[in-house]
PDB file of C-alpha atoms in Angstrom:
ATOM      1  CA  MET A   2       0.000   0.000   0.000  1.00 93.00           C
ATOM      2  CA  LEU A   3       1.094   3.543  -0.755  1.00 95.00           C
ATOM      3  CA  SER A   4       0.240   6.009   1.993  1.00 95.00           C
ATOM      4  CA  ILE A   5       0.701   9.600   0.837  1.00 95.00           C
ATOM      5  CA  ASP A   6      -0.249  13.031   2.081  1.00 94.00           C
ATOM      6  CA  ARG A   7      -3.062  14.820   0.270  1.00 94.00           C
ATOM      7  CA  SER A   8      -0.962  17.958  -0.271  1.00 94.00           C
ATOM      8  CA  ILE A   9       1.591  15.912  -2.228  1.00 96.00           C
ATOM      9  CA  ILE A  10      -1.093  14.210  -4.347  1.00 96.00           C
ATOM     10  CA  ASP A  11      -2.622  17.636  -5.036  1.00 95.00           C
ATOM     11  CA  ALA A  12       0.785  18.954  -6.160  1.00 96.00           C
ATOM     12  CA  ILE A  13       1.340  15.921  -8.426  1.00 97.00           C
ATOM     13  CA  VAL A  14      -2.112  16.302 -10.001  1.00 96.00           C
ATOM     14  CA  ALA A  15      -1.520  20.043 -10.496  1.00 96.00           C
ATOM     15  CA  HIS A  16       1.794  19.255 -12.228  1.00 97.00           C
ATOM     16  CA  ALA A  17       0.091  16.674 -14.481  1.00 96.00           C
ATOM     17  CA  ARG A  18      -2.708  19.143 -15.363  1.00 96.00           C
ATOM     18  CA  ARG A  19      -0.202  21.928 -16.049  1.00 96.00           C
ATOM     19  CA  ASP A  20       1.806  19.822 -18.523  1.00 95.00           C
ATOM     20  CA  HIS A  21      -1.238  18.175 -20.159  1.00 94.00           C
ATOM     21  CA  PRO A  22      -1.367  17.075 -23.008  1.00 94.00           C
ATOM     22  CA  ASP A  23       2.335  16.273 -22.563  1.00 94.00           C
ATOM     23  CA  GLU A  24       3.223  13.651 -19.984  1.00 94.00           C
ATOM     24  CA  ALA A  25       4.476  14.994 -16.643  1.00 95.00           C
ATOM     25  CA  CYS A  26       6.930  13.166 -14.383  1.00 96.00           C
ATOM     26  CA  GLY A  27       8.680  13.485 -11.056  1.00 97.00           C
ATOM     27  CA  VAL A  28       9.759  11.983  -7.770  1.00 97.00           C
ATOM     28  CA  VAL A  29       8.669  12.075  -4.153  1.00 97.00           C
ATOM     29  CA  ALA A  30      11.690  11.553  -1.911  1.00 97.00           C
ATOM     30  CA  GLY A  31      11.539  10.234   1.630  1.00 96.00           C
ATOM     31  CA  PRO A  32      13.954   9.116   4.348  1.00 96.00           C
ATOM     32  CA  VAL A  33      15.754   5.862   3.457  1.00 93.00           C
ATOM     33  CA  GLY A  34      13.788   2.852   4.700  1.00 93.00           C
ATOM     34  CA  SER A  35      10.799   4.918   5.859  1.00 95.00           C
ATOM     35  CA  ASP A  36       8.505   4.146   2.888  1.00 95.00           C
ATOM     36  CA  THR A  37       7.139   7.641   3.532  1.00 95.00           C
ATOM     37  CA  PRO A  38       6.918  10.066   0.602  1.00 96.00           C
ATOM     38  CA  ALA A  39       7.812  13.494   2.014  1.00 96.00           C
ATOM     39  CA  ARG A  40       9.475  15.820  -0.517  1.00 97.00           C
ATOM     40  CA  HIS A  41       7.847  16.408  -3.923  1.00 97.00           C
ATOM     41  CA  ILE A  42      10.312  17.040  -6.757  1.00 97.00           C
ATOM     42  CA  PRO A  43       8.667  17.779 -10.131  1.00 97.00           C
ATOM     43  CA  MET A  44      11.077  16.847 -12.948  1.00 96.00           C
ATOM     44  CA  ASP A  45      11.330  18.068 -16.539  1.00 95.00           C
ATOM     45  CA  ASN A  46      10.072  15.677 -19.160  1.00 95.00           C
ATOM     46  CA  ALA A  47      13.097  15.829 -21.473  1.00 93.00           C
ATOM     47  CA  ALA A  48      11.055  14.071 -24.189  1.00 90.00           C
ATOM     48  CA  ARG A  49       8.280  16.734 -24.053  1.00 91.00           C
ATOM     49  CA  SER A  50       5.901  14.209 -25.526  1.00 90.00           C
ATOM     50  CA  MET A  51       2.242  13.247 -25.207  1.00 90.00           C
ATOM     51  CA  THR A  52       3.192   9.561 -25.165  1.00 90.00           C
ATOM     52  CA  PHE A  53       6.663   9.349 -23.636  1.00 90.00           C
ATOM     53  CA  TYR A  54       8.526  10.743 -20.677  1.00 92.00           C
ATOM     54  CA  GLU A  55      12.166  10.753 -19.787  1.00 93.00           C
ATOM     55  CA  PHE A  56      14.011  12.436 -16.924  1.00 95.00           C
ATOM     56  CA  ASP A  57      16.722  14.793 -18.116  1.00 95.00           C
ATOM     57  CA  SER A  58      19.878  12.841 -17.265  1.00 95.00           C
ATOM     58  CA  MET A  59      21.713  15.818 -15.756  1.00 96.00           C
ATOM     59  CA  GLU A  60      18.734  16.903 -13.647  1.00 97.00           C
ATOM     60  CA  GLN A  61      18.392  13.315 -12.464  1.00 96.00           C
ATOM     61  CA  LEU A  62      22.061  13.196 -11.405  1.00 96.00           C
ATOM     62  CA  ARG A  63      21.600  16.398  -9.385  1.00 96.00           C
ATOM     63  CA  VAL A  64      18.409  15.182  -7.719  1.00 97.00           C
ATOM     64  CA  TRP A  65      19.720  11.662  -6.980  1.00 95.00           C
ATOM     65  CA  ARG A  66      22.901  13.123  -5.429  1.00 93.00           C
ATOM     66  CA  GLU A  67      20.826  15.510  -3.347  1.00 95.00           C
ATOM     67  CA  MET A  68      18.697  12.615  -2.088  1.00 95.00           C
ATOM     68  CA  ASP A  69      21.889  10.688  -1.279  1.00 91.00           C
ATOM     69  CA  ASP A  70      23.272  13.649   0.704  1.00 91.00           C
ATOM     70  CA  ARG A  71      20.007  13.916   2.671  1.00 94.00           C
ATOM     71  CA  ASP A  72      19.755  10.146   3.326  1.00 93.00           C
ATOM     72  CA  GLU A  73      16.657  10.011   1.153  1.00 95.00           C
ATOM     73  CA  GLU A  74      15.557   7.649  -1.582  1.00 94.00           C
ATOM     74  CA  PRO A  75      12.935   7.863  -4.348  1.00 96.00           C
ATOM     75  CA  VAL A  76       9.850   6.555  -2.506  1.00 97.00           C
ATOM     76  CA  VAL A  77       7.488   7.466  -5.356  1.00 97.00           C
ATOM     77  CA  ILE A  78       8.246   7.836  -9.073  1.00 97.00           C
ATOM     78  CA  TYR A  79       5.257   9.297 -10.878  1.00 97.00           C
ATOM     79  CA  HIS A  80       4.187  10.164 -14.390  1.00 95.00           C
ATOM     80  CA  SER A  81       0.987  10.939 -16.207  1.00 95.00           C
ATOM     81  CA  HIS A  82      -0.772   9.257 -19.077  1.00 93.00           C
ATOM     82  CA  THR A  83      -2.724  11.918 -20.903  1.00 93.00           C
ATOM     83  CA  ALA A  84      -5.004   9.902 -23.194  1.00 92.00           C
ATOM     84  CA  THR A  85      -5.015   6.408 -21.699  1.00 90.00           C
ATOM     85  CA  GLU A  86      -5.661   4.724 -18.360  1.00 90.00           C
ATOM     86  CA  ALA A  87      -3.326   4.964 -15.366  1.00 92.00           C
ATOM     87  CA  TYR A  88      -1.765   1.538 -15.887  1.00 92.00           C
ATOM     88  CA  PRO A  89       1.916   0.818 -16.642  1.00 92.00           C
ATOM     89  CA  SER A  90       2.656   0.366 -20.340  1.00 90.00           C
ATOM     90  CA  ARG A  91       5.202  -2.135 -21.615  1.00 88.00           C
ATOM     91  CA  THR A  92       7.595   0.801 -21.924  1.00 87.00           C
ATOM     92  CA  ASP A  93       7.058   1.698 -18.255  1.00 90.00           C
ATOM     93  CA  VAL A  94       7.794  -1.882 -17.219  1.00 91.00           C
ATOM     94  CA  SER A  95      10.918  -2.123 -19.402  1.00 86.00           C
ATOM     95  CA  PHE A  96      12.413   0.963 -17.803  1.00 87.00           C
ATOM     96  CA  ALA A  97      11.338   0.435 -14.188  1.00 90.00           C
ATOM     97  CA  GLY A  98      14.703   0.457 -12.412  1.00 89.00           C
ATOM     98  CA  GLU A  99      13.852   1.279  -8.806  1.00 90.00           C
ATOM     99  CA  PRO A 100      12.543  -1.937  -7.246  1.00 88.00           C
ATOM    100  CA  GLY A 101      11.870  -0.179  -3.930  1.00 90.00           C
ATOM    101  CA  ALA A 102       9.778   2.628  -5.424  1.00 95.00           C
ATOM    102  CA  HIS A 103       6.021   3.031  -5.740  1.00 97.00           C
ATOM    103  CA  TYR A 104       5.252   3.767  -9.399  1.00 96.00           C
ATOM    104  CA  LEU A 105       2.370   6.226  -9.290  1.00 97.00           C
ATOM    105  CA  LEU A 106       0.385   6.894 -12.453  1.00 96.00           C
ATOM    106  CA  VAL A 107      -2.068   9.730 -12.951  1.00 95.00           C
ATOM    107  CA  SER A 108      -4.380   9.756 -15.948  1.00 95.00           C
ATOM    108  CA  THR A 109      -5.526  13.186 -17.076  1.00 95.00           C
ATOM    109  CA  ARG A 110      -7.621  11.945 -19.998  1.00 93.00           C
ATOM    110  CA  GLU A 111     -10.821  13.109 -18.262  1.00 93.00           C
ATOM    111  CA  PRO A 112     -10.837  16.889 -17.816  1.00 90.00           C
ATOM    112  CA  ASP A 113     -12.661  16.877 -14.460  1.00 89.00           C
ATOM    113  CA  THR A 114     -11.505  13.737 -12.682  1.00 90.00           C
ATOM    114  CA  GLU A 115      -8.116  12.137 -12.174  1.00 88.00           C
ATOM    115  CA  GLU A 116      -7.407   8.455 -12.076  1.00 93.00           C
ATOM    116  CA  ILE A 117      -4.616   7.801  -9.554  1.00 95.00           C
ATOM    117  CA  ARG A 118      -3.131   4.325  -9.214  1.00 96.00           C
ATOM    118  CA  SER A 119       0.050   2.893  -7.737  1.00 96.00           C
ATOM    119  CA  PHE A 120       2.151  -0.121  -8.683  1.00 96.00           C
ATOM    120  CA  ARG A 121       5.232  -2.041  -7.685  1.00 96.00           C
ATOM    121  CA  ILE A 122       7.311  -3.070 -10.688  1.00 94.00           C
ATOM    122  CA  VAL A 123       9.970  -5.653  -9.822  1.00 92.00           C
ATOM    123  CA  ASP A 124      11.778  -7.820 -12.393  1.00 88.00           C
ATOM    124  CA  GLY A 125       9.174  -6.973 -15.008  1.00 89.00           C
ATOM    125  CA  VAL A 126       6.233  -8.005 -12.794  1.00 93.00           C
ATOM    126  CA  VAL A 127       3.551  -5.352 -12.164  1.00 94.00           C
ATOM    127  CA  THR A 128       1.579  -5.503  -8.909  1.00 95.00           C
ATOM    128  CA  GLU A 129      -1.094  -2.915  -8.204  1.00 95.00           C
ATOM    129  CA  GLU A 130      -1.444  -1.679  -4.634  1.00 96.00           C
ATOM    130  CA  PRO A 131      -4.052   0.460  -2.838  1.00 95.00           C
ATOM    131  CA  VAL A 132      -3.409   4.188  -2.417  1.00 95.00           C
ATOM    132  CA  GLU A 133      -4.263   5.770   0.921  1.00 94.00           C
ATOM    133  CA  ILE A 134      -4.476   9.547   0.808  1.00 93.00           C
ATOM    134  CA  VAL A 135      -3.910  11.024   4.247  1.00 92.00           C
ATOM    135  CA  ASP A 136      -4.876  14.458   5.531  1.00 86.00           C
ATOM    136  CA  ALA A 137      -1.903  15.398   7.695  1.00 71.00           C
ATOM    137  CA  ALA A 138      -3.895  18.201   9.286  1.00 57.00           C
ATOM    138  CA  VAL A 139      -6.157  15.629  10.916  1.00 52.00           C
ATOM    139  CA  ASP A 140      -4.655  13.131  13.345  1.00 52.00           C
ATOM    140  CA  PRO A 141      -6.476   9.915  12.448  1.00 50.00           C
ATOM    141  CA  ASN A 142      -5.878   8.500  15.950  1.00 52.00           C
ATOM    142  CA  ALA A 143      -7.309  11.470  17.785  1.00 44.00           C
ATOM    143  CA  VAL A 144     -10.872  11.687  19.078  1.00 41.00           C
ATOM    144  CA  GLN A 145     -12.327   9.042  16.817  1.00 39.00           C
ATOM    145  CA  SER A 146     -15.746   9.278  18.435  1.00 39.00           C
ATOM    146  CA  TYR A 147     -16.039  12.786  17.027  1.00 41.00           C
ATOM    147  CA  MET A 148     -15.688  11.541  13.468  1.00 41.00           C
ATOM    148  CA  PHE A 149     -19.442  11.053  12.966  1.00 45.00           C
ATOM    149  CA  GLY A 150     -20.746  13.355  10.344  1.00 45.00           C
ATOM    150  CA  GLN A 151     -17.334  14.736   9.536  1.00 47.00           C
ATOM    151  CA  SER A 152     -15.286  14.210   6.440  1.00 52.00           C
ATOM    152  CA  PRO A 153     -12.999  11.211   6.740  1.00 53.00           C
ATOM    153  CA  ALA A 154      -9.300  11.727   7.425  1.00 57.00           C
ATOM    154  CA  THR A 155      -8.294   9.224   4.756  1.00 64.00           C
ATOM    155  CA  VAL A 156      -9.637   8.096   1.437  1.00 64.00           C
ATOM    156  CA  ASP A 157      -8.689   4.636   0.187  1.00 69.00           C
ATOM    157  CA  TYR A 158      -8.451   3.945  -3.508  1.00 67.00           C
ATOM    158  CA  GLU A 159      -8.739   0.181  -3.803  1.00 69.00           C
ATOM    159  CA  CYS A 160      -7.153  -1.760  -6.623  1.00 71.00           C
ATOM    160  CA  SER A 161      -9.452  -2.235  -9.571  1.00 60.00           C
ATOM    161  CA  GLY A 162      -8.845  -5.984  -9.474  1.00 54.00           C
ATOM    162  CA  ARG A 163      -7.169  -6.031 -12.843  1.00 51.00           C
TER     163      ARG A 163
ATOM    164  CA  MET B  56      44.597   3.091 -11.137  1.00 56.00           C
ATOM    165  CA  ALA B  57      41.524   3.427  -8.991  1.00 91.00           C
ATOM    166  CA  ILE B  58      38.190   4.714 -10.189  1.00 96.00           C
ATOM    167  CA  GLU B  59      35.291   4.930  -7.767  1.00 96.00           C
ATOM    168  CA  VAL B  60      32.038   3.511  -9.142  1.00 96.00           C
ATOM    169  CA  ARG B  61      28.648   4.212  -7.518  1.00 95.00           C
ATOM    170  CA  ILE B  62      26.212   1.323  -7.977  1.00 94.00           C
ATOM    171  CA  PRO B  63      22.409   1.839  -7.965  1.00 92.00           C
ATOM    172  CA  THR B  64      20.151  -0.267  -5.726  1.00 88.00           C
ATOM    173  CA  ILE B  65      18.931  -2.443  -8.583  1.00 89.00           C
ATOM    174  CA  LEU B  66      22.492  -3.606  -9.436  1.00 93.00           C
ATOM    175  CA  ARG B  67      23.815  -4.114  -5.902  1.00 93.00           C
ATOM    176  CA  SER B  68      22.985  -7.819  -6.109  1.00 93.00           C
ATOM    177  CA  TYR B  69      26.108  -8.014  -8.309  1.00 95.00           C
ATOM    178  CA  THR B  70      28.340  -6.235  -5.791  1.00 95.00           C
ATOM    179  CA  GLY B  71      27.334  -8.080  -2.630  1.00 95.00           C
ATOM    180  CA  GLY B  72      25.218  -5.100  -1.611  1.00 93.00           C
ATOM    181  CA  ALA B  73      28.061  -2.590  -1.933  1.00 94.00           C
ATOM    182  CA  LYS B  74      27.023   0.938  -2.898  1.00 92.00           C
ATOM    183  CA  VAL B  75      30.523   1.929  -4.038  1.00 94.00           C
ATOM    184  CA  VAL B  76      33.144  -0.299  -5.665  1.00 97.00           C
ATOM    185  CA  GLU B  77      36.530   0.417  -7.224  1.00 96.00           C
ATOM    186  CA  GLY B  78      37.853  -0.549 -10.620  1.00 96.00           C
ATOM    187  CA  SER B  79      40.365   0.427 -13.255  1.00 95.00           C
ATOM    188  CA  GLY B  80      40.518   1.025 -16.993  1.00 95.00           C
ATOM    189  CA  ASP B  81      41.477   3.610 -19.597  1.00 96.00           C
ATOM    190  CA  THR B  82      37.953   3.716 -21.026  1.00 96.00           C
ATOM    191  CA  LEU B  83      34.475   3.028 -19.692  1.00 97.00           C
ATOM    192  CA  ALA B  84      34.451  -0.279 -21.633  1.00 96.00           C
ATOM    193  CA  ASP B  85      37.736  -1.341 -19.961  1.00 96.00           C
ATOM    194  CA  LEU B  86      36.380  -0.355 -16.545  1.00 97.00           C
ATOM    195  CA  LEU B  87      33.211  -2.419 -17.022  1.00 97.00           C
ATOM    196  CA  THR B  88      35.284  -5.429 -18.132  1.00 96.00           C
ATOM    197  CA  ASP B  89      37.447  -5.028 -15.031  1.00 96.00           C
ATOM    198  CA  LEU B  90      34.381  -4.764 -12.768  1.00 96.00           C
ATOM    199  CA  ASP B  91      32.783  -7.789 -14.423  1.00 96.00           C
ATOM    200  CA  SER B  92      35.835  -9.909 -13.497  1.00 96.00           C
ATOM    201  CA  ARG B  93      34.966  -9.394  -9.810  1.00 95.00           C
ATOM    202  CA  HIS B  94      31.214  -8.747 -10.080  1.00 95.00           C
ATOM    203  CA  GLY B  95      30.148 -11.287 -12.694  1.00 94.00           C
ATOM    204  CA  GLY B  96      27.076 -10.294 -14.701  1.00 94.00           C
ATOM    205  CA  LEU B  97      27.286  -6.576 -14.022  1.00 95.00           C
ATOM    206  CA  LYS B  98      28.545  -5.692 -17.495  1.00 95.00           C
ATOM    207  CA  GLY B  99      25.685  -7.590 -19.118  1.00 93.00           C
ATOM    208  CA  ARG B 100      23.200  -5.298 -17.353  1.00 92.00           C
ATOM    209  CA  LEU B 101      24.905  -2.188 -18.730  1.00 94.00           C
ATOM    210  CA  VAL B 102      25.981  -3.184 -22.242  1.00 94.00           C
ATOM    211  CA  THR B 103      23.740  -4.688 -24.936  1.00 91.00           C
ATOM    212  CA  ASP B 104      24.604  -7.798 -26.958  1.00 90.00           C
ATOM    213  CA  ALA B 105      25.422  -5.425 -29.817  1.00 90.00           C
ATOM    214  CA  GLY B 106      28.075  -3.779 -27.638  1.00 90.00           C
ATOM    215  CA  ALA B 107      26.327  -0.468 -26.944  1.00 92.00           C
ATOM    216  CA  LEU B 108      25.453   1.158 -23.644  1.00 93.00           C
ATOM    217  CA  HIS B 109      21.970   0.092 -22.528  1.00 90.00           C
ATOM    218  CA  ARG B 110      19.068   2.557 -22.847  1.00 87.00           C
ATOM    219  CA  PHE B 111      17.908   1.625 -19.341  1.00 88.00           C
ATOM    220  CA  VAL B 112      20.908   3.111 -17.541  1.00 93.00           C
ATOM    221  CA  ASN B 113      22.595   6.476 -17.281  1.00 95.00           C
ATOM    222  CA  VAL B 114      26.345   6.454 -16.691  1.00 97.00           C
ATOM    223  CA  TYR B 115      28.202   9.571 -15.634  1.00 97.00           C
ATOM    224  CA  VAL B 116      31.930  10.328 -15.420  1.00 97.00           C
ATOM    225  CA  ASN B 117      32.276  12.922 -12.687  1.00 95.00           C
ATOM    226  CA  ASP B 118      29.478  15.348 -13.643  1.00 90.00           C
ATOM    227  CA  GLU B 119      29.043  14.400 -17.309  1.00 94.00           C
ATOM    228  CA  ASP B 120      26.663  11.980 -19.009  1.00 96.00           C
ATOM    229  CA  VAL B 121      28.915   9.523 -20.906  1.00 95.00           C
ATOM    230  CA  ARG B 122      26.549   9.632 -23.892  1.00 92.00           C
ATOM    231  CA  PHE B 123      28.159  13.003 -24.584  1.00 92.00           C
ATOM    232  CA  LEU B 124      31.710  11.740 -23.896  1.00 92.00           C
ATOM    233  CA  GLY B 125      31.847   8.888 -26.396  1.00 92.00           C
ATOM    234  CA  ALA B 126      29.742   6.382 -24.400  1.00 92.00           C
ATOM    235  CA  LEU B 127      31.757   3.181 -23.861  1.00 94.00           C
ATOM    236  CA  ASP B 128      34.808   4.860 -25.437  1.00 94.00           C
ATOM    237  CA  ALA B 129      34.751   7.641 -22.814  1.00 94.00           C
ATOM    238  CA  LYS B 130      38.294   8.155 -21.485  1.00 95.00           C
ATOM    239  CA  LEU B 131      38.890   7.662 -17.771  1.00 96.00           C
ATOM    240  CA  ASN B 132      41.630   8.938 -15.479  1.00 94.00           C
ATOM    241  CA  ASP B 133      42.841   7.932 -12.051  1.00 93.00           C
ATOM    242  CA  GLY B 134      40.596   9.477  -9.409  1.00 94.00           C
ATOM    243  CA  ASP B 135      37.547   9.800 -11.662  1.00 96.00           C
ATOM    244  CA  SER B 136      34.196   9.018 -10.146  1.00 96.00           C
ATOM    245  CA  VAL B 137      31.705   7.003 -12.198  1.00 97.00           C
ATOM    246  CA  THR B 138      28.012   7.016 -11.242  1.00 97.00           C
ATOM    247  CA  ILE B 139      25.473   4.546 -12.594  1.00 96.00           C
ATOM    248  CA  LEU B 140      21.752   5.378 -12.286  1.00 95.00           C
ATOM    249  CA  PRO B 141      18.687   3.644 -13.690  1.00 93.00           C
ATOM    250  CA  ALA B 142      17.285   5.797 -16.503  1.00 92.00           C
ATOM    251  CA  VAL B 143      13.792   6.949 -15.537  1.00 93.00           C
ATOM    252  CA  ALA B 144      11.584   6.884 -18.598  1.00 91.00           C
ATOM    253  CA  GLY B 145       8.390   5.368 -19.926  1.00 89.00           C
ATOM    254  CA  GLY B 146       5.023   6.525 -21.104  1.00 83.00           C
ATOM    255  CA  ALA B 147       1.899   5.430 -22.853  1.00 81.00           C
ATOM    256  CA  PHE B 148       3.579   4.735 -26.195  1.00 71.00           C
ATOM    257  CA  GLY B 149       4.728   1.338 -27.447  1.00 56.00           C
ATOM    258  CA  PHE B 150       8.294   0.431 -26.617  1.00 49.00           C
ATOM    259  CA  ALA B 151       9.803   0.245 -30.116  1.00 50.00           C
ATOM    260  CA  ALA B 152       8.445   3.652 -31.084  1.00 54.00           C
ATOM    261  CA  ALA B 153       9.480   5.157 -27.757  1.00 52.00           C
ATOM    262  CA  ALA B 154      13.016   3.791 -28.068  1.00 56.00           C
ATOM    263  CA  ALA B 155      13.288   5.175 -31.595  1.00 58.00           C
ATOM    264  CA  ILE B 156      12.165   8.609 -30.417  1.00 55.00           C
ATOM    265  CA  ALA B 157      14.495   8.506 -27.425  1.00 58.00           C
ATOM    266  CA  SER B 158      17.551   7.537 -29.455  1.00 60.00           C
ATOM    267  CA  HIS B 159      16.650  10.277 -31.929  1.00 58.00           C
ATOM    268  CA  ALA B 160      16.389  12.750 -29.044  1.00 57.00           C
ATOM    269  CA  VAL B 161      19.802  11.711 -27.713  1.00 56.00           C
ATOM    270  CA  SER B 162      21.434  11.982 -31.136  1.00 55.00           C
ATOM    271  CA  THR B 163      19.912  15.394 -31.805  1.00 56.00           C
ATOM    272  CA  ARG B 164      20.986  16.624 -28.368  1.00 56.00           C
ATOM    273  CA  ALA B 165      24.503  15.287 -29.016  1.00 53.00           C
ATOM    274  CA  ALA B 166      24.586  17.010 -32.412  1.00 53.00           C
ATOM    275  CA  ARG B 167      23.800  20.398 -30.911  1.00 52.00           C
TER     276      ARG B 167
END
């Protein structure tokens, strides 16, 4: 399961909408071993394409070194599909080189709603996982009896079963 | 002559988990051959059967992408630092078309 703060998801969706109809891409770094996405880093799509994305190799070197210096790792690697569903393509699987990362896909094909899905891609095998979007402003463990009638602190996107 | 090589997570199974290894060679190709003698299989993950650098990795000498330094023919000196990273790429397009576009993009960038 990917657990991620709503403010980060909002920033990723905003990035994907901004670059639409080109694909957008980026990273969310987090402390090594924490599995917690904490620092959103939008990246340039060097391919500037509606059907392909590629990190600029020099920007990637800078960002990966910075993560190394801060004892961070890429917890989430995201990109958008702008005319198709949020499911990894064969190209995505061929390139997936971070076995510890959550591969987050956002589809912007619908103008009003986003499809957000997350996958593990290890040795060419794709496994979908649920996405839990957390509102950091609300402590989910605090005063649970007061939750009646209020908006929930988390929203779970279950796997589609595909 | 010692050259420091930084290994990405996905290839550390070839280096016994080591993040940094040392090797030697006058060119990147020589270095990878030297590394492969101690870390068997590593070279095959970086170089295609046709003898070219794989599309799925980025290799840097100090602060430069080796694709702009002659790729496997890139010259190395004692004290250089080589960094290997997984290339991050993908997209909705089919692989063959995407690879063709990407190699075109690299060649046009190199020609600039």
